[in-house]
Short mmCIF file of C-alpha atoms in Angstrom, two decimals:
data_model
loop_
_atom_site.label_atom_id
_atom_site.label_comp_id
_atom_site.label_asym_id
_atom_site.label_seq_id
_atom_site.Cartn_x
_atom_site.Cartn_y
_atom_site.Cartn_z
CA MET A 29 77.26 120.21 185.72
CA ALA A 30 79.97 121.73 183.52
CA THR A 31 79.47 123.00 179.99
CA ALA A 32 81.74 123.36 176.98
CA ILE A 33 81.79 124.90 173.54
CA THR A 34 81.81 121.69 171.52
CA GLY A 35 81.83 123.17 168.04
CA MET A 36 81.91 126.42 166.10
CA ASN A 37 81.40 127.63 162.56
CA TYR A 38 81.42 131.02 160.94
CA CYS A 39 80.13 132.74 157.83
CA LEU A 40 81.48 135.82 156.06
CA PRO A 41 79.72 137.93 153.44
CA THR A 42 81.29 137.63 149.98
CA ASP A 43 81.69 141.35 149.16
CA VAL A 44 85.26 142.48 149.83
CA LEU A 45 85.98 146.14 150.59
CA THR A 46 89.68 146.80 150.00
CA ASN A 47 91.89 149.70 151.05
CA GLU A 48 92.38 150.50 147.37
CA GLU A 49 88.65 151.13 147.06
CA LEU A 50 88.65 153.26 150.19
CA VAL A 51 91.46 155.47 148.86
CA GLY A 52 88.99 156.63 146.22
CA ARG A 53 86.43 157.45 148.90
CA PHE A 54 88.57 159.09 151.58
CA GLY A 55 91.85 160.02 149.88
CA GLU A 56 95.22 158.37 150.31
CA LYS A 57 96.49 160.45 153.23
CA ALA A 58 93.37 160.20 155.40
CA LEU A 59 93.16 156.47 154.84
CA ALA A 60 96.87 155.87 155.46
CA SER A 61 96.75 157.01 159.09
CA ILE A 62 93.81 154.82 160.05
CA VAL A 63 95.14 151.82 158.15
CA LYS A 64 98.48 152.21 159.94
CA MET A 65 96.72 152.29 163.29
CA ALA A 66 94.14 149.58 162.58
CA GLY A 67 96.20 147.05 160.63
CA ILE A 68 93.25 146.18 158.42
CA LYS A 69 93.71 145.64 154.68
CA GLU A 70 90.24 144.52 153.66
CA ARG A 71 86.87 143.74 155.17
CA ARG A 72 83.94 141.55 154.27
CA VAL A 73 80.73 143.55 154.04
CA VAL A 74 77.15 142.48 153.48
CA HIS A 75 75.58 143.10 150.12
CA GLU A 76 72.37 145.15 150.21
CA GLY A 77 69.51 142.95 151.38
CA ILE A 78 71.70 140.51 153.34
CA THR A 79 71.26 140.69 157.11
CA ALA A 80 73.18 139.44 160.13
CA SER A 81 70.55 136.72 160.55
CA ASP A 82 71.19 135.53 156.98
CA LEU A 83 74.87 135.07 157.82
CA GLY A 84 73.99 133.43 161.14
CA THR A 85 71.48 131.06 159.58
CA CYS A 86 73.99 130.07 156.92
CA ALA A 87 76.67 129.34 159.55
CA ALA A 88 74.21 127.39 161.71
CA LYS A 89 72.83 125.28 158.85
CA ARG A 90 76.31 124.30 157.72
CA PHE A 91 77.34 123.52 161.28
CA LEU A 92 74.34 121.30 162.05
CA GLU A 93 74.76 119.47 158.76
CA ALA A 94 78.51 118.92 159.24
CA ARG A 95 77.96 117.60 162.77
CA GLY A 96 74.94 115.51 161.86
CA ILE A 97 72.79 117.27 164.45
CA GLY A 98 69.07 117.29 163.74
CA PRO A 99 67.07 120.51 164.27
CA SER A 100 64.92 118.77 166.89
CA GLU A 101 67.99 118.25 169.10
CA ILE A 102 68.54 122.00 169.65
CA ASP A 103 66.60 123.14 172.71
CA LEU A 104 68.05 126.63 173.18
CA LEU A 105 68.86 129.33 170.63
CA VAL A 106 70.48 132.62 171.66
CA PHE A 107 70.99 135.29 169.01
CA ALA A 108 73.36 138.03 170.17
CA SER A 109 73.47 141.07 167.92
CA GLN A 110 72.75 144.77 167.54
CA THR A 111 71.63 144.35 163.93
CA GLY A 112 68.55 142.19 164.22
CA ASP A 113 66.00 141.82 161.44
CA TYR A 114 63.16 143.63 163.21
CA GLN A 115 62.50 145.74 166.30
CA LEU A 116 60.16 142.89 167.11
CA PRO A 117 60.00 139.89 167.06
CA ALA A 118 63.33 138.72 168.40
CA THR A 119 65.54 137.66 165.50
CA ALA A 120 66.12 134.35 167.31
CA CYS A 121 62.50 133.51 166.46
CA VAL A 122 63.13 134.20 162.77
CA ILE A 123 66.22 131.98 162.79
CA HIS A 124 64.27 129.34 164.75
CA GLN A 125 61.85 129.13 161.85
CA ARG A 126 64.58 129.13 159.20
CA LEU A 127 66.48 126.31 160.90
CA GLY A 128 63.27 124.33 161.46
CA LEU A 129 63.86 124.04 165.19
CA SER A 130 61.46 122.34 167.57
CA GLN A 131 58.67 124.18 169.41
CA ASN A 132 60.34 122.98 172.60
CA CYS A 133 63.36 125.13 171.79
CA ALA A 134 63.66 128.40 173.74
CA ALA A 135 64.79 131.28 171.53
CA PHE A 136 65.66 134.85 172.47
CA ASP A 137 67.99 137.73 171.62
CA ILE A 138 70.72 139.42 173.60
CA SER A 139 71.30 143.04 172.59
CA LEU A 140 74.99 143.71 173.03
CA GLY A 141 77.80 144.66 170.68
CA CYS A 142 81.48 143.83 170.91
CA SER A 143 81.21 142.23 174.36
CA ALA A 144 78.32 139.93 173.37
CA PHE A 145 80.12 136.61 173.14
CA PRO A 146 81.13 136.10 176.79
CA TYR A 147 77.67 137.29 177.84
CA ALA A 148 75.80 134.98 175.47
CA ALA A 149 78.08 132.06 176.26
CA ARG A 150 77.61 132.54 180.00
CA VAL A 151 73.83 132.85 179.70
CA ALA A 152 73.60 129.74 177.52
CA SER A 153 76.05 127.73 179.62
CA THR A 154 74.24 128.66 182.83
CA MET A 155 70.93 127.52 181.32
CA VAL A 156 72.52 124.24 180.25
CA GLU A 157 74.14 123.82 183.66
CA SER A 158 70.71 124.25 185.24
CA GLY A 159 69.78 120.93 183.66
CA GLY A 160 66.90 122.29 181.61
CA PHE A 161 68.70 122.31 178.27
CA ARG A 162 71.08 119.96 176.48
CA LYS A 163 72.15 121.60 173.23
CA ALA A 164 72.39 125.40 173.04
CA LEU A 165 73.17 127.23 169.83
CA VAL A 166 74.67 130.68 170.35
CA ILE A 167 74.77 132.86 167.26
CA ASN A 168 76.84 136.04 167.35
CA ALA A 169 76.14 137.95 164.15
CA GLU A 170 76.57 141.54 163.07
CA ALA A 171 76.04 143.52 159.89
CA ILE A 172 77.53 146.56 161.57
CA THR A 173 78.59 148.13 158.26
CA THR A 174 74.92 148.86 157.51
CA LEU A 175 74.87 151.21 160.54
CA ILE A 176 77.91 153.25 159.48
CA HIS A 177 77.64 156.28 157.22
CA PRO A 178 79.53 155.41 154.01
CA GLN A 179 81.49 158.68 154.30
CA ASP A 180 82.55 158.13 157.93
CA ARG A 181 86.28 157.75 157.39
CA GLY A 182 86.83 156.98 161.07
CA LEU A 183 84.57 153.91 161.16
CA VAL A 184 84.25 152.55 157.60
CA PRO A 185 87.90 151.44 157.35
CA LEU A 186 87.67 149.57 160.66
CA HIS A 187 84.57 147.45 160.30
CA GLY A 188 83.35 144.30 158.62
CA ASP A 189 80.42 141.89 158.99
CA ALA A 190 80.34 138.26 160.12
CA ALA A 191 78.36 135.60 161.96
CA VAL A 192 79.58 132.82 164.24
CA VAL A 193 77.70 129.87 165.66
CA SER A 194 78.81 128.04 168.81
CA LEU A 195 77.32 124.88 170.28
CA ILE A 196 77.28 124.66 174.08
CA GLU A 197 76.67 121.28 175.70
CA PRO A 198 77.20 119.54 179.04
CA CYS A 199 80.71 118.17 179.54
CA ALA A 200 82.86 116.43 182.13
CA GLU A 201 83.64 118.37 185.32
CA GLY A 202 86.84 120.40 185.30
CA VAL A 203 86.75 121.32 181.62
CA GLY A 204 84.71 123.65 179.41
CA ILE A 205 83.81 127.23 180.27
CA LEU A 206 85.53 127.56 183.65
CA TRP A 207 84.31 131.07 184.35
CA ALA A 208 83.08 134.24 182.65
CA GLU A 209 83.34 137.57 184.45
CA LEU A 210 81.07 140.26 183.03
CA GLY A 211 81.05 144.01 183.64
CA THR A 212 79.46 147.28 182.61
CA ASP A 213 80.17 151.00 182.85
CA GLY A 214 76.88 152.61 181.90
CA THR A 215 78.32 156.09 182.38
CA GLY A 216 79.89 155.56 178.97
CA PHE A 217 76.69 154.58 177.13
CA GLU A 218 76.90 157.62 174.86
CA HIS A 219 80.44 156.87 173.68
CA LEU A 220 79.26 154.24 171.17
CA ILE A 221 75.73 154.96 170.09
CA ILE A 222 73.28 155.44 167.26
CA PRO A 223 71.56 158.55 168.68
CA ALA A 224 68.34 158.22 166.67
CA SER A 225 67.57 154.53 166.75
CA GLY A 226 64.82 153.90 169.27
CA ALA A 227 62.16 155.40 171.49
CA ARG A 228 64.39 158.03 173.14
CA ASN A 229 65.05 159.89 169.91
CA PRO A 230 62.77 158.61 167.14
CA ARG A 231 63.90 158.80 163.53
CA SER A 232 62.66 161.82 161.62
CA PRO A 233 63.65 163.93 158.58
CA GLN A 234 65.84 165.94 160.99
CA THR A 235 67.74 162.89 162.21
CA ARG A 236 68.55 162.05 158.58
CA GLN A 237 70.41 165.34 158.10
CA GLU A 238 74.12 164.91 157.56
CA ILE A 239 76.47 166.24 160.23
CA ILE A 240 80.14 167.04 159.58
CA ASP A 241 82.26 167.05 162.73
CA GLU A 242 85.44 169.05 163.37
CA SER A 243 87.54 166.26 161.81
CA GLY A 244 85.47 166.30 158.64
CA ILE A 245 83.77 162.99 159.47
CA ILE A 246 80.29 162.74 157.98
CA ARG A 247 77.36 160.91 159.58
CA THR A 248 73.72 161.39 160.56
CA GLN A 249 72.05 160.75 163.92
CA GLU A 250 70.84 157.46 162.45
CA HIS A 251 74.39 156.18 162.03
CA LEU A 252 76.90 154.77 164.47
CA PHE A 253 78.84 157.36 166.45
CA MET A 254 82.03 156.56 168.33
CA ASN A 255 83.80 158.87 170.74
CA GLY A 256 87.21 157.56 169.74
CA PRO A 257 89.31 158.99 172.59
CA ALA A 258 86.83 157.83 175.26
CA VAL A 259 86.58 154.30 173.83
CA PHE A 260 90.35 154.13 173.37
CA HIS A 261 90.95 155.21 176.95
CA PHE A 262 88.39 152.70 178.25
CA SER A 263 90.00 149.91 176.25
CA LEU A 264 93.54 150.71 177.35
CA HIS A 265 92.73 151.03 181.04
CA LYS A 266 89.51 149.25 181.98
CA VAL A 267 90.06 146.16 179.85
CA PRO A 268 93.49 145.15 181.26
CA GLU A 269 92.13 145.94 184.74
CA ALA A 270 89.09 143.68 184.17
CA ILE A 271 91.29 140.86 182.89
CA LYS A 272 93.63 141.14 185.88
CA ALA A 273 90.66 141.23 188.27
CA GLY A 274 89.11 138.12 186.66
CA LEU A 275 92.39 136.23 186.84
CA ALA A 276 92.98 137.29 190.45
CA LYS A 277 89.44 136.27 191.48
CA HIS A 278 90.00 132.77 190.10
CA GLU A 279 93.62 132.60 191.29
CA MET A 280 94.99 132.33 187.79
CA SER A 281 97.52 134.22 185.70
CA ILE A 282 98.38 134.71 182.03
CA GLU A 283 100.89 131.84 182.44
CA ASP A 284 97.98 129.42 182.91
CA PHE A 285 96.75 130.02 179.35
CA ASP A 286 98.00 128.77 176.00
CA LEU A 287 96.12 131.37 174.01
CA VAL A 288 94.98 134.86 175.03
CA LEU A 289 92.34 136.26 172.68
CA LEU A 290 91.09 139.84 172.53
CA HIS A 291 88.24 141.49 170.68
CA GLN A 292 89.75 142.60 167.38
CA ALA A 293 89.02 146.32 167.76
CA ASN A 294 92.14 147.45 165.92
CA ARG A 295 95.73 146.30 165.86
CA THR A 296 97.17 149.18 167.90
CA MET A 297 94.67 148.75 170.70
CA VAL A 298 95.00 144.96 170.80
CA ASP A 299 98.79 145.19 170.91
CA MET A 300 98.70 147.76 173.71
CA ILE A 301 96.44 145.55 175.82
CA TYR A 302 98.68 142.56 175.15
CA LYS A 303 101.66 144.66 176.20
CA ALA A 304 99.94 145.91 179.35
CA LEU A 305 99.27 142.29 180.34
CA LYS A 306 102.74 141.11 179.28
CA VAL A 307 101.27 138.42 177.03
CA PRO A 308 104.08 136.56 175.23
CA MET A 309 103.98 136.60 171.42
CA GLU A 310 103.28 132.86 171.19
CA LYS A 311 100.02 133.30 173.12
CA ARG A 312 98.74 136.09 170.88
CA PHE A 313 96.48 135.59 167.89
CA TYR A 314 94.97 138.07 165.45
CA PHE A 315 92.23 137.78 162.86
CA MET A 316 91.30 141.21 161.55
CA GLU A 317 93.64 142.04 158.68
CA ASN A 318 91.30 140.55 156.07
CA VAL A 319 87.96 140.75 157.86
CA GLY A 320 88.04 143.95 159.93
CA ASN A 321 86.49 144.58 163.32
CA THR A 322 83.25 142.62 163.17
CA SER A 323 81.84 143.98 166.42
CA GLY A 324 79.94 141.31 168.38
CA ALA A 325 81.08 138.59 166.00
CA SER A 326 84.73 139.51 166.44
CA SER A 327 85.78 137.54 169.51
CA PRO A 328 83.97 134.28 168.61
CA LEU A 329 85.27 134.68 165.04
CA LEU A 330 88.79 134.87 166.45
CA LEU A 331 88.18 131.77 168.55
CA ALA A 332 86.63 129.83 165.65
CA GLU A 333 89.51 130.78 163.36
CA ALA A 334 92.08 129.74 165.97
CA TRP A 335 90.26 126.41 166.20
CA ARG A 336 90.18 126.13 162.41
CA GLN A 337 93.92 126.76 162.21
CA GLY A 338 94.57 124.01 164.77
CA LEU A 339 95.71 126.39 167.51
CA ILE A 340 93.12 125.10 169.98
CA LYS A 341 94.61 121.86 171.28
CA PRO A 342 92.74 119.29 173.35
CA GLY A 343 93.33 120.01 177.03
CA SER A 344 94.68 123.51 176.37
CA MET A 345 93.54 126.73 178.04
CA THR A 346 92.15 129.85 176.34
CA LEU A 347 91.44 133.26 177.86
CA LEU A 348 89.04 135.37 175.78
CA THR A 349 88.11 139.00 176.41
CA ALA A 350 85.55 141.10 174.55
CA PHE A 351 84.72 144.76 175.16
CA GLY A 352 82.95 147.73 173.62
CA VAL A 353 79.55 149.38 173.30
CA GLY A 354 77.77 149.76 176.62
CA LEU A 355 80.43 150.27 177.78
CA SER A 356 80.56 146.59 178.51
CA TRP A 357 83.09 143.76 178.82
CA GLY A 358 83.43 140.06 179.47
CA VAL A 359 86.43 137.87 180.30
CA MET A 360 86.07 134.13 179.82
CA ALA A 361 88.35 131.20 180.67
CA ILE A 362 88.06 127.90 178.80
CA ARG A 363 89.75 124.55 179.38
CA TRP A 364 89.25 122.50 176.23
CA PRO A 365 88.18 118.87 176.67
CA ALA A 366 90.74 116.14 176.04
CA ASP A 367 88.44 114.69 173.39
CA LEU A 368 88.04 118.00 171.55
CA GLU A 369 86.98 117.48 167.97
CA PRO A 370 88.78 119.22 165.10
CA SER A 371 87.03 122.26 163.69
CA ARG A 372 85.74 120.56 160.52
CA MET A 373 84.91 123.98 159.13
CA GLU A 374 85.29 124.13 155.38
CA GLN A 375 83.24 126.70 153.51
CA VAL A 376 83.05 130.12 155.20
CA ASP A 377 81.67 132.32 152.39
CA TYR A 378 77.99 133.17 152.56
CA ALA A 379 75.69 131.45 150.07
CA GLN A 380 71.92 131.45 150.02
CA MET B 29 111.73 161.01 178.44
CA LYS B 30 114.44 162.90 176.60
CA LYS B 31 113.26 166.10 174.93
CA ARG B 32 114.86 164.93 171.69
CA ASP B 33 112.86 161.68 171.75
CA PHE B 34 109.69 163.66 172.38
CA VAL B 35 110.37 165.88 169.36
CA LEU B 36 111.12 162.86 167.15
CA MET B 37 107.96 161.08 168.32
CA MET B 38 105.80 164.13 167.63
CA ALA B 39 107.45 164.66 164.23
CA ASP B 40 106.75 161.03 163.33
CA ILE B 41 103.12 161.22 164.45
CA LEU B 42 102.52 164.52 162.66
CA GLU B 43 104.57 163.50 159.62
CA VAL B 44 106.72 166.64 159.60
CA ASP B 45 110.38 167.55 160.01
CA PRO B 46 111.49 167.72 163.68
CA THR B 47 112.28 171.41 163.16
CA GLU B 48 108.55 172.05 162.89
CA ILE B 49 107.89 170.71 166.39
CA LEU B 50 107.81 174.04 168.20
CA PRO B 51 105.97 174.78 171.47
CA GLY B 52 103.76 177.43 169.91
CA ALA B 53 102.71 175.35 166.91
CA SER B 54 98.99 174.61 166.80
CA MET B 55 98.12 170.91 166.52
CA PHE B 56 95.39 171.80 164.07
CA ASP B 57 97.84 173.44 161.67
CA PHE B 58 99.43 170.06 160.97
CA PRO B 59 97.55 168.66 157.96
CA VAL B 60 97.52 165.06 159.28
CA TYR B 61 96.17 165.96 162.73
CA ASP B 62 92.61 164.64 162.79
CA SER B 63 90.63 162.41 165.14
CA VAL B 64 92.51 159.29 164.06
CA CYS B 65 95.89 161.03 164.45
CA ALA B 66 94.77 162.19 167.92
CA LEU B 67 94.18 158.55 168.87
CA THR B 68 97.63 157.67 167.58
CA LEU B 69 99.05 160.45 169.76
CA MET B 70 97.13 159.08 172.75
CA ALA B 71 98.40 155.56 172.06
CA ARG B 72 102.02 156.56 171.61
CA LEU B 73 102.04 158.77 174.68
CA GLU B 74 100.82 155.77 176.68
CA ASP B 75 103.08 153.26 175.00
CA GLU B 76 106.35 155.13 174.52
CA ALA B 77 106.26 157.80 177.20
CA LYS B 78 104.07 156.01 179.79
CA VAL B 79 101.94 159.14 179.93
CA GLU B 80 98.24 158.55 180.53
CA CYS B 81 96.13 160.89 178.47
CA SER B 82 92.42 161.04 179.33
CA PRO B 83 89.86 161.94 176.64
CA ASP B 84 89.43 165.38 178.26
CA GLU B 85 93.17 165.96 178.30
CA LEU B 86 93.42 164.87 174.68
CA ALA B 87 90.75 167.41 173.74
CA SER B 88 92.67 170.12 175.58
CA LEU B 89 95.90 169.56 173.65
CA LYS B 90 95.79 172.55 171.31
CA THR B 91 99.52 173.13 170.78
CA ILE B 92 102.78 171.20 170.86
CA GLY B 93 103.47 173.08 174.09
CA ASP B 94 100.33 171.56 175.64
CA VAL B 95 101.56 168.04 174.83
CA GLU B 96 104.98 168.90 176.17
CA ALA B 97 103.42 170.21 179.40
CA LEU B 98 101.42 166.99 179.83
CA VAL B 99 104.57 164.90 179.50
CA ALA B 100 106.50 167.21 181.82
CA LYS B 101 103.73 167.04 184.42
CA GLN B 102 103.51 163.24 184.46
CA ILE B 103 107.03 161.99 183.88
CA GLY B 104 109.23 165.06 183.35
CA PHE B 105 112.01 165.42 180.81
CA GLU B 106 115.53 164.10 181.28
CA ASP B 107 118.37 166.51 180.76
#
């Protein structure tokens, strides 16, 4: 049995953080260099008290309503995020309750960051392919800005928050998710990390002490840390290599695809990967300038926006790659069904 | 890579006049050189000079001369 993404919807928080506001926080010169590199003008950030699951629930409710799908029809819910509501239970269970899903619906979380979408899609599609499930909701949601120290001028200008819902269902053979190759380099686990965030290094008054690094970046051990050079190097070398390996394994090439989508880490990095793969301009698509890097929500957000803008044509081919914290990556190939429905997405701003 | 192009690239990255790109100049004496600027240097070395710069190598670039030596080692300079 084959499976396809048959619909998507996304939700953005309503607070807008502009570069003008960040000039006041970081100074014009410091901000200018990162803005030049990142190509991000503004980001959507959650208001205090709003969580990733709030955004995800909002997107899912609107999607089910627009498609006329009853809660009892959903038999699998996967919530992929690193900003869940609680350490336990799984946030999928909270969303299950909020959407009023059936007790016959399996619900669980996947804890991954930027690479989460190909992972979650492959897990859900494999479960549907097994014949045990018919309608799987995958929610990729992140409120990553809540994990970043407000004075971290390396990370604040890059990131935004978002949630995306995807519906995965059985489809005709030969279309849908053709393959998803997943990979990990655990030797890089410390390159993107919140050092004091779990059992290994419990939170304490000491972990709340501010640290100022040699570049003047401020954070605590309870905030997100990124080893920029290591992550940059990984992205520029491992990611093109993983894409080429995936294509070679399935005897495909960039020419087979109409659209090549990359995790929206920052504009410089995305362009360098495109260049390394010799992806023609007409196959490239960006969606970060007004939303920022939304971590695990980034690659499905890009896909949903491409769909919304009419760039996903029935019968066309899309190659999507996501990569980041872990270090982890996934490369996914999709052939869209000939009877693909239009996006039908209207409202994207969060509302309670 | 031509030495002149290297000097112009470094001057552009560090936002200074090309005359300030001297082998003995410390990277950290350029006001714009911070962690983000270091990433820009890494990206432009890869993109424009086809010079791969590992995170360890990036951390070891203390002077303009160090960057020059990295370029010379990997691709050399044209006359």
